């Protein structure tokens, strides 16, 4: 047997409906038309049946349809079951499916055609009582249907609110994921460049301890400057991310790199022993900040990859385009030469670069840098391709530049 769990509110409602049915039976007992030829025993039995019907209201949650059918059938013989019957049909209309409600309503109004046929010959008091009965049953069913529709509306609104809350949580989680990915890209691009420069110069000192004092001082100065700039760039990245997208850098921080900063980037790479040729960027109009910053990051990551995987290789950087045509960025490197082909400090830089490239390449993200660059280009509205070319490697990107 299915167990019905009732809360305090359920018990309060059930007791309230029980009292309603009992009070209705007591109040309407004076107006119920009872045949004069019925004896006291029949009247007492009729009242007992009415009391049992009121008590049966407490079973409405377990057997609502069965209770309604029994009360409707018994109500045709007993005169004090109108109150319990109203509660029963209300419960069916409020909680049962439409089909069950329709069958109970059909049973309740089955005597109506016969009543209408005999209405002309029926005593006025009996006719008025019957009309009142059918009106009360119709009102109970209508009120139950209204309550069920209201409950369905509330459930629908609650479901929509839960879906909206879940959607808001999903959007917040996506925003957090995008923020983490943005942090990862910035850290990878900025710190990878600085730390690779630092590692190359430190490795050069290790491979060439007998270098002239001037060369050692120059390498130490570059290392100190690279470490300082790495910390500065780290503060810059965190400051910009804290400030929020599009709100600009925090007060006292350098602005984000632009296309015009490519010359400085190439100069830093040349100071680390890189053989780099730069063509561009185009003079005149400055591309939008997002486009310029994306082009800068593409060149920065490409040069970092050359130091990792092809130390000492000649690199050709070309940046061209203009408003309306878009901005084209191409970084191409030749196969790396052997470290023994350059004497002195250059050889040490080559050997250090090979060693650092092996270490960084082994711990790198397996092409995650290029994947991040492709994502950057896509977010800027452009596209990026990267593939081996003529024994080296070629990175080509096109970025939109509105006229």
Tab-separated table of C-alpha atoms in Angstrom:
chain	number	residue	atom	x	y	z
A	1	UNK	CA	0.000	0.000	0.000
A	2	UNK	CA	1.340	3.377	-0.962
A	3	UNK	CA	2.184	5.429	2.094
A	4	UNK	CA	1.104	9.063	2.060
A	5	UNK	CA	3.444	11.425	3.829
A	6	UNK	CA	1.624	14.481	5.116
A	7	UNK	CA	3.254	17.619	6.342
A	8	UNK	CA	1.792	19.813	9.039
A	9	UNK	CA	0.327	22.000	6.352
A	10	UNK	CA	-1.312	18.950	4.727
A	11	UNK	CA	-2.860	17.931	8.026
A	12	UNK	CA	-4.112	21.452	8.605
A	13	UNK	CA	-5.718	21.525	5.151
A	14	UNK	CA	-7.314	18.097	5.590
A	15	UNK	CA	-8.716	18.965	9.023
A	16	UNK	CA	-9.997	22.257	7.653
A	17	UNK	CA	-11.841	20.473	4.829
A	18	UNK	CA	-13.224	17.942	7.323
A	19	UNK	CA	-14.608	20.765	9.453
A	20	UNK	CA	-15.988	22.446	6.321
A	21	UNK	CA	-17.834	19.277	5.310
A	22	UNK	CA	-19.191	18.750	8.846
A	23	UNK	CA	-20.284	22.365	9.236
A	24	UNK	CA	-21.900	22.366	5.785
A	25	UNK	CA	-23.860	19.228	6.675
A	26	UNK	CA	-24.971	20.726	10.013
A	27	UNK	CA	-25.951	24.088	8.541
A	28	UNK	CA	-27.803	22.618	5.549
A	29	UNK	CA	-29.604	19.922	7.581
A	30	UNK	CA	-32.619	22.208	8.089
A	31	UNK	CA	-32.977	22.877	4.360
A	32	UNK	CA	-32.482	19.318	3.114
A	33	UNK	CA	-35.828	17.995	1.827
A	34	UNK	CA	-36.526	14.675	3.610
A	35	UNK	CA	-39.632	12.603	2.959
A	36	UNK	CA	-42.147	12.779	5.812
A	37	UNK	CA	-42.771	9.028	5.760
A	38	UNK	CA	-39.204	8.225	6.834
A	39	UNK	CA	-39.007	7.011	10.390
A	40	UNK	CA	-36.567	8.169	13.118
A	41	UNK	CA	-34.314	5.172	12.488
A	42	UNK	CA	-33.833	6.083	8.843
A	43	UNK	CA	-33.122	9.685	9.763
A	44	UNK	CA	-30.520	8.582	12.315
A	45	UNK	CA	-28.909	6.270	9.756
A	46	UNK	CA	-28.862	9.111	7.235
A	47	UNK	CA	-27.054	11.355	9.717
A	48	UNK	CA	-24.567	8.597	10.594
A	49	UNK	CA	-23.786	8.138	6.889
A	50	UNK	CA	-23.267	11.889	6.646
A	51	UNK	CA	-20.847	11.801	9.559
A	52	UNK	CA	-18.921	8.901	8.046
A	53	UNK	CA	-18.753	10.806	4.764
A	54	UNK	CA	-17.242	13.783	6.561
A	55	UNK	CA	-14.677	11.518	8.234
A	56	UNK	CA	-13.884	9.916	4.854
A	57	UNK	CA	-12.611	13.304	3.693
A	58	UNK	CA	-9.359	12.431	5.486
A	59	UNK	CA	-8.826	9.671	2.872
A	60	UNK	CA	-8.957	12.071	-0.051
A	61	UNK	CA	-5.189	12.043	-0.641
A	62	UNK	CA	-4.902	8.234	-0.862
A	63	UNK	CA	-8.035	7.390	-2.888
A	64	UNK	CA	-9.414	10.647	-4.330
A	65	UNK	CA	-11.222	9.156	-7.363
A	66	UNK	CA	-12.648	6.171	-5.471
A	67	UNK	CA	-13.864	8.411	-2.636
A	68	UNK	CA	-15.554	10.789	-5.076
A	69	UNK	CA	-17.331	7.924	-6.882
A	70	UNK	CA	-18.573	6.376	-3.616
A	71	UNK	CA	-19.852	9.699	-2.259
A	72	UNK	CA	-21.562	10.608	-5.520
A	73	UNK	CA	-23.354	7.251	-5.651
A	74	UNK	CA	-24.226	7.285	-1.947
A	75	UNK	CA	-25.370	10.912	-2.200
A	76	UNK	CA	-28.277	9.812	-4.372
A	77	UNK	CA	-29.762	8.025	-1.318
A	78	UNK	CA	-28.257	9.892	1.657
A	79	UNK	CA	-29.108	13.553	2.215
A	80	UNK	CA	-26.135	14.779	4.225
A	81	UNK	CA	-23.235	13.953	1.874
A	82	UNK	CA	-23.193	17.140	-0.165
A	83	UNK	CA	-20.347	18.670	1.860
A	84	UNK	CA	-18.033	15.616	1.671
A	85	UNK	CA	-18.916	15.175	-2.026
A	86	UNK	CA	-17.890	18.759	-2.770
A	87	UNK	CA	-14.524	18.152	-1.083
A	88	UNK	CA	-14.028	14.874	-2.976
A	89	UNK	CA	-14.753	16.249	-6.458
A	90	UNK	CA	-12.629	19.317	-5.676
A	91	UNK	CA	-9.712	17.029	-4.775
A	92	UNK	CA	-10.087	15.049	-8.008
A	93	UNK	CA	-10.210	18.207	-10.135
A	94	UNK	CA	-7.225	19.721	-8.331
A	95	UNK	CA	-4.909	16.704	-8.269
A	96	UNK	CA	-5.942	14.045	-10.784
A	97	UNK	CA	-5.408	13.926	-14.569
A	98	UNK	CA	-7.914	15.505	-16.932
A	99	UNK	CA	-9.346	12.115	-17.929
A	100	UNK	CA	-10.148	11.107	-14.344
A	101	UNK	CA	-11.679	14.522	-13.681
A	102	UNK	CA	-13.859	14.212	-16.791
A	103	UNK	CA	-15.163	10.785	-15.721
A	104	UNK	CA	-16.002	12.009	-12.204
A	105	UNK	CA	-17.725	15.108	-13.615
A	106	UNK	CA	-19.736	12.919	-16.007
A	107	UNK	CA	-20.848	10.752	-13.074
A	108	UNK	CA	-21.753	13.809	-10.998
A	109	UNK	CA	-23.906	15.351	-13.737
A	110	UNK	CA	-25.378	12.085	-15.066
A	111	UNK	CA	-28.703	12.726	-13.214
A	112	UNK	CA	-28.969	16.250	-14.641
A	113	UNK	CA	-30.888	15.326	-17.844
A	114	UNK	CA	-33.427	13.346	-15.797
A	115	UNK	CA	-33.733	16.262	-13.387
A	116	UNK	CA	-34.355	18.688	-16.224
A	117	UNK	CA	-36.946	16.337	-17.748
A	118	UNK	CA	-38.882	16.153	-14.457
A	119	UNK	CA	-38.319	19.765	-13.461
A	120	UNK	CA	-41.836	20.903	-14.459
A	121	UNK	CA	-43.550	18.315	-12.228
A	122	UNK	CA	-41.098	18.594	-9.324
A	123	UNK	CA	-41.967	20.442	-6.116
A	124	UNK	CA	-40.392	23.859	-5.863
A	125	UNK	CA	-38.474	23.054	-2.681
A	126	UNK	CA	-36.996	19.870	-4.156
A	127	UNK	CA	-36.182	21.579	-7.461
A	128	UNK	CA	-34.401	24.417	-5.668
A	129	UNK	CA	-32.388	21.942	-3.587
A	130	UNK	CA	-31.359	19.996	-6.711
A	131	UNK	CA	-30.311	23.148	-8.579
A	132	UNK	CA	-28.257	24.210	-5.576
A	133	UNK	CA	-26.610	20.754	-5.431
A	134	UNK	CA	-25.570	20.776	-9.097
A	135	UNK	CA	-24.329	24.372	-8.777
A	136	UNK	CA	-22.202	23.478	-5.743
A	137	UNK	CA	-20.730	20.425	-7.510
A	138	UNK	CA	-19.958	22.525	-10.609
A	139	UNK	CA	-18.368	25.202	-8.431
A	140	UNK	CA	-16.242	22.617	-6.625
A	141	UNK	CA	-14.979	21.128	-9.892
A	142	UNK	CA	-14.307	24.601	-11.312
A	143	UNK	CA	-12.416	25.673	-8.205
A	144	UNK	CA	-10.349	22.476	-8.298
A	145	UNK	CA	-9.456	23.052	-11.964
A	146	UNK	CA	-8.451	26.628	-11.178
A	147	UNK	CA	-6.271	25.494	-8.309
A	148	UNK	CA	-4.598	22.834	-10.463
A	149	UNK	CA	-3.898	25.334	-13.266
A	150	UNK	CA	-2.456	27.738	-10.706
A	151	UNK	CA	-0.225	25.011	-9.272
A	152	UNK	CA	0.941	24.105	-12.787
A	153	UNK	CA	1.681	27.764	-13.489
A	154	UNK	CA	3.669	28.066	-10.260
A	155	UNK	CA	5.546	24.853	-11.054
A	156	UNK	CA	6.275	26.140	-14.556
A	157	UNK	CA	7.547	29.452	-13.212
A	158	UNK	CA	9.661	27.652	-10.627
A	159	UNK	CA	11.103	25.385	-13.322
A	160	UNK	CA	11.871	28.392	-15.510
A	161	UNK	CA	13.524	30.125	-12.563
A	162	UNK	CA	15.619	27.026	-11.872
A	163	UNK	CA	16.582	26.790	-15.540
A	164	UNK	CA	17.467	30.492	-15.570
A	165	UNK	CA	19.557	30.030	-12.438
A	166	UNK	CA	21.295	27.014	-13.940
A	167	UNK	CA	21.890	28.973	-17.149
A	168	UNK	CA	23.308	31.881	-15.145
A	169	UNK	CA	25.617	29.482	-13.307
A	170	UNK	CA	26.655	27.956	-16.635
A	171	UNK	CA	27.404	31.404	-18.061
A	172	UNK	CA	29.368	32.300	-14.948
A	173	UNK	CA	31.349	29.061	-15.232
A	174	UNK	CA	32.045	29.762	-18.916
A	175	UNK	CA	33.174	33.270	-17.972
A	176	UNK	CA	35.508	31.826	-15.343
A	177	UNK	CA	36.884	29.345	-17.870
A	178	UNK	CA	37.445	32.113	-20.406
A	179	UNK	CA	39.181	34.205	-17.743
A	180	UNK	CA	41.451	31.279	-16.845
A	181	UNK	CA	42.215	30.687	-20.522
A	182	UNK	CA	42.992	34.399	-20.960
A	183	UNK	CA	45.348	34.294	-17.983
A	184	UNK	CA	47.027	31.170	-19.371
A	185	UNK	CA	47.500	32.755	-22.807
A	186	UNK	CA	48.905	35.968	-21.359
A	187	UNK	CA	51.264	34.113	-19.025
A	188	UNK	CA	52.409	31.835	-21.823
A	189	UNK	CA	53.043	34.644	-24.307
A	190	UNK	CA	54.584	37.212	-21.994
A	191	UNK	CA	56.592	35.137	-19.550
A	192	UNK	CA	57.624	32.538	-22.134
A	193	UNK	CA	59.337	35.242	-24.180
A	194	UNK	CA	61.111	36.860	-21.238
A	195	UNK	CA	62.206	33.655	-19.543
A	196	UNK	CA	63.484	32.131	-22.770
A	197	UNK	CA	65.722	35.183	-23.259
A	198	UNK	CA	66.909	34.863	-19.675
A	199	UNK	CA	67.626	31.144	-20.095
A	200	UNK	CA	69.579	31.640	-23.323
A	201	UNK	CA	71.929	34.224	-21.810
A	202	UNK	CA	72.377	32.231	-18.623
A	203	UNK	CA	73.218	29.184	-20.719
A	204	UNK	CA	75.706	31.215	-22.780
A	205	UNK	CA	77.609	32.138	-19.619
A	206	UNK	CA	77.613	28.485	-18.582
A	207	UNK	CA	78.919	27.255	-21.972
A	208	UNK	CA	81.474	30.049	-22.365
A	209	UNK	CA	82.861	30.878	-18.896
A	210	UNK	CA	86.025	32.312	-20.391
A	211	UNK	CA	84.277	35.017	-22.389
A	212	UNK	CA	85.650	38.560	-22.208
A	213	UNK	CA	84.554	40.604	-19.240
A	214	UNK	CA	82.611	42.977	-21.466
A	215	UNK	CA	80.612	40.093	-22.932
A	216	UNK	CA	79.897	38.702	-19.457
A	217	UNK	CA	78.768	42.123	-18.226
A	218	UNK	CA	76.556	42.545	-21.279
A	219	UNK	CA	74.978	39.111	-20.794
A	220	UNK	CA	74.459	39.761	-17.082
A	221	UNK	CA	72.843	43.099	-17.887
A	222	UNK	CA	70.506	41.451	-20.377
A	223	UNK	CA	69.629	38.797	-17.806
A	224	UNK	CA	68.917	41.405	-15.152
A	225	UNK	CA	66.832	43.445	-17.589
A	226	UNK	CA	64.932	40.346	-18.769
A	227	UNK	CA	64.133	39.326	-15.200
A	228	UNK	CA	63.000	42.866	-14.384
A	229	UNK	CA	60.815	43.021	-17.485
A	230	UNK	CA	59.384	39.560	-16.750
A	231	UNK	CA	58.242	40.724	-13.315
A	232	UNK	CA	56.951	43.945	-14.805
A	233	UNK	CA	55.016	42.076	-17.492
A	234	UNK	CA	53.596	39.730	-14.863
A	235	UNK	CA	52.271	42.700	-12.869
A	236	UNK	CA	50.933	44.171	-16.096
A	237	UNK	CA	49.036	41.015	-17.058
A	238	UNK	CA	47.502	40.604	-13.617
A	239	UNK	CA	46.623	44.307	-13.472
A	240	UNK	CA	44.875	44.252	-16.841
A	241	UNK	CA	42.959	41.077	-16.006
A	242	UNK	CA	41.845	42.551	-12.691
A	243	UNK	CA	40.766	45.746	-14.375
A	244	UNK	CA	38.426	43.752	-16.608
A	245	UNK	CA	38.109	43.341	-20.317
A	246	UNK	CA	38.011	46.620	-22.169
A	247	UNK	CA	38.563	48.784	-19.106
A	248	UNK	CA	42.199	49.471	-19.914
A	249	UNK	CA	45.298	48.886	-17.842
A	250	UNK	CA	45.487	49.715	-14.191
A	251	UNK	CA	46.907	53.044	-13.093
A	252	UNK	CA	50.703	53.191	-13.230
A	253	UNK	CA	51.032	50.180	-15.571
A	254	UNK	CA	52.319	50.147	-19.141
A	255	UNK	CA	49.659	49.850	-21.815
A	256	UNK	CA	49.290	46.595	-23.682
A	257	UNK	CA	51.802	46.098	-26.540
A	258	UNK	CA	50.925	47.444	-29.952
A	259	UNK	CA	52.121	46.835	-33.482
A	260	UNK	CA	54.667	49.663	-33.163
A	261	UNK	CA	56.404	47.715	-30.372
A	262	UNK	CA	57.572	45.024	-32.812
A	263	UNK	CA	60.874	46.840	-33.366
A	264	UNK	CA	61.638	46.699	-29.632
A	265	UNK	CA	60.652	43.017	-29.511
A	266	UNK	CA	62.975	42.174	-32.421
A	267	UNK	CA	65.796	44.174	-30.842
A	268	UNK	CA	65.483	42.148	-27.611
A	269	UNK	CA	65.585	38.917	-29.606
A	270	UNK	CA	68.654	40.094	-31.551
A	271	UNK	CA	70.398	40.901	-28.275
A	272	UNK	CA	69.944	37.239	-27.344
A	273	UNK	CA	71.819	36.170	-30.468
A	274	UNK	CA	68.880	35.861	-32.828
A	275	UNK	CA	69.377	36.534	-36.527
A	276	UNK	CA	66.145	38.296	-37.380
A	277	UNK	CA	65.094	40.399	-40.337
A	278	UNK	CA	62.038	42.616	-39.854
A	279	UNK	CA	60.042	44.004	-42.782
A	280	UNK	CA	57.257	46.342	-41.664
A	281	UNK	CA	55.075	47.163	-39.932
A	282	UNK	CA	53.426	49.487	-42.458
A	283	UNK	CA	53.963	53.156	-41.744
A	284	UNK	CA	51.056	55.536	-41.345
A	285	UNK	CA	47.783	54.371	-39.841
A	286	UNK	CA	47.826	52.342	-36.643
A	287	UNK	CA	45.570	49.247	-36.613
A	288	UNK	CA	42.928	48.824	-33.910
A	289	UNK	CA	44.400	47.948	-30.491
A	290	UNK	CA	43.116	44.349	-30.570
A	291	UNK	CA	44.580	43.726	-34.025
A	292	UNK	CA	47.932	45.311	-33.163
A	293	UNK	CA	48.191	43.443	-29.875
A	294	UNK	CA	47.303	40.148	-31.564
A	295	UNK	CA	49.961	40.694	-34.268
A	296	UNK	CA	52.548	41.499	-31.575
A	297	UNK	CA	51.693	38.313	-29.626
A	298	UNK	CA	51.917	36.200	-32.794
A	299	UNK	CA	55.422	37.461	-33.563
A	300	UNK	CA	56.443	37.156	-29.904
A	301	UNK	CA	55.309	33.534	-29.640
A	302	UNK	CA	56.878	32.656	-33.010
A	303	UNK	CA	60.261	34.047	-31.942
A	304	UNK	CA	59.999	32.210	-28.627
A	305	UNK	CA	59.329	28.958	-30.500
A	306	UNK	CA	62.364	29.567	-32.704
A	307	UNK	CA	64.543	29.918	-29.606
A	308	UNK	CA	63.048	26.691	-28.225
A	309	UNK	CA	63.101	24.476	-31.295
A	310	UNK	CA	65.486	26.084	-33.824
A	311	UNK	CA	68.117	28.065	-31.853
A	312	UNK	CA	70.348	30.173	-34.032
A	313	UNK	CA	68.128	29.867	-37.114
A	314	UNK	CA	67.655	32.897	-39.317
A	315	UNK	CA	64.176	34.364	-38.955
A	316	UNK	CA	62.291	36.514	-41.431
A	317	UNK	CA	59.424	38.597	-39.994
A	318	UNK	CA	57.107	40.355	-42.428
A	319	UNK	CA	54.156	42.549	-41.462
A	320	UNK	CA	52.128	44.190	-44.224
A	321	UNK	CA	48.662	45.481	-45.000
A	322	UNK	CA	46.537	48.474	-44.281
A	323	UNK	CA	43.005	49.721	-43.614
A	324	UNK	CA	40.467	47.790	-45.648
A	325	UNK	CA	42.943	45.092	-46.712
A	326	UNK	CA	43.669	43.583	-43.336
A	327	UNK	CA	46.978	42.965	-41.607
A	328	UNK	CA	49.190	40.075	-42.716
A	329	UNK	CA	51.809	38.672	-40.338
A	330	UNK	CA	54.328	36.056	-41.448
A	331	UNK	CA	57.203	34.602	-39.435
A	332	UNK	CA	59.441	32.136	-41.258
A	333	UNK	CA	62.613	30.524	-39.950
A	334	UNK	CA	65.288	28.556	-41.761
A	335	UNK	CA	66.706	25.266	-40.454
A	336	UNK	CA	68.926	25.844	-37.392
A	337	UNK	CA	72.701	25.905	-38.003
A	338	UNK	CA	75.061	23.842	-35.896
A	339	UNK	CA	76.583	25.651	-32.918
A	340	UNK	CA	80.061	24.939	-34.266
A	341	UNK	CA	79.489	27.273	-37.218
A	342	UNK	CA	79.794	30.425	-35.076
A	343	UNK	CA	82.801	31.184	-32.888
A	344	UNK	CA	83.060	32.686	-29.434
A	345	UNK	CA	80.010	34.081	-27.770
A	346	UNK	CA	77.756	33.371	-30.748
A	347	UNK	CA	78.692	29.675	-30.537
A	348	UNK	CA	77.979	29.720	-26.813
A	349	UNK	CA	74.621	31.347	-27.465
A	350	UNK	CA	73.885	28.686	-30.081
A	351	UNK	CA	74.786	25.814	-27.768
A	352	UNK	CA	72.849	27.427	-24.920
A	353	UNK	CA	69.885	27.944	-27.176
A	354	UNK	CA	69.954	24.296	-28.239
A	355	UNK	CA	70.146	23.161	-24.609
A	356	UNK	CA	67.392	25.517	-23.476
A	357	UNK	CA	65.295	24.605	-26.496
A	358	UNK	CA	65.548	20.935	-25.614
A	359	UNK	CA	64.554	21.601	-22.006
A	360	UNK	CA	61.730	23.980	-22.853
A	361	UNK	CA	60.504	21.846	-25.718
A	362	UNK	CA	60.336	18.781	-23.479
A	363	UNK	CA	58.258	20.652	-20.918
A	364	UNK	CA	56.195	22.657	-23.356
A	365	UNK	CA	52.538	22.155	-23.903
A	366	UNK	CA	52.847	20.164	-27.117
A	367	UNK	CA	51.787	22.953	-29.463
A	368	UNK	CA	49.551	24.718	-26.971
A	369	UNK	CA	51.237	28.013	-27.807
A	370	UNK	CA	50.238	27.742	-31.468
A	371	UNK	CA	46.745	26.673	-30.440
A	372	UNK	CA	46.539	29.772	-28.257
A	373	UNK	CA	47.715	31.943	-31.167
A	374	UNK	CA	45.059	30.465	-33.438
A	375	UNK	CA	42.457	31.227	-30.772
A	376	UNK	CA	43.742	34.792	-30.462
A	377	UNK	CA	43.486	35.271	-34.209
A	378	UNK	CA	39.980	33.844	-34.246
A	379	UNK	CA	38.834	36.134	-31.440
A	380	UNK	CA	40.202	39.082	-33.417
A	381	UNK	CA	38.205	37.968	-36.479
A	382	UNK	CA	41.157	36.576	-38.431
A	383	UNK	CA	42.842	33.251	-39.060
A	384	UNK	CA	46.256	31.666	-38.472
A	385	UNK	CA	48.102	28.755	-40.035
A	386	UNK	CA	51.366	27.162	-38.908
A	387	UNK	CA	53.246	24.397	-40.671
A	388	UNK	CA	56.774	23.252	-41.633
A	389	UNK	CA	58.169	24.961	-44.717
A	390	UNK	CA	61.437	24.332	-46.582
A	391	UNK	CA	63.125	22.641	-43.650
A	392	UNK	CA	62.041	25.365	-41.227
A	393	UNK	CA	58.708	26.564	-39.985
A	394	UNK	CA	56.203	29.167	-41.160
A	395	UNK	CA	53.525	30.987	-39.184
A	396	UNK	CA	51.089	33.020	-41.259
A	397	UNK	CA	48.179	35.073	-39.969
A	398	UNK	CA	45.643	37.455	-41.423
A	399	UNK	CA	43.802	39.911	-39.186
A	400	UNK	CA	40.948	42.221	-40.199
A	401	UNK	CA	41.715	45.943	-40.386
A	402	UNK	CA	38.631	47.983	-41.121
A	403	UNK	CA	38.927	50.944	-43.404
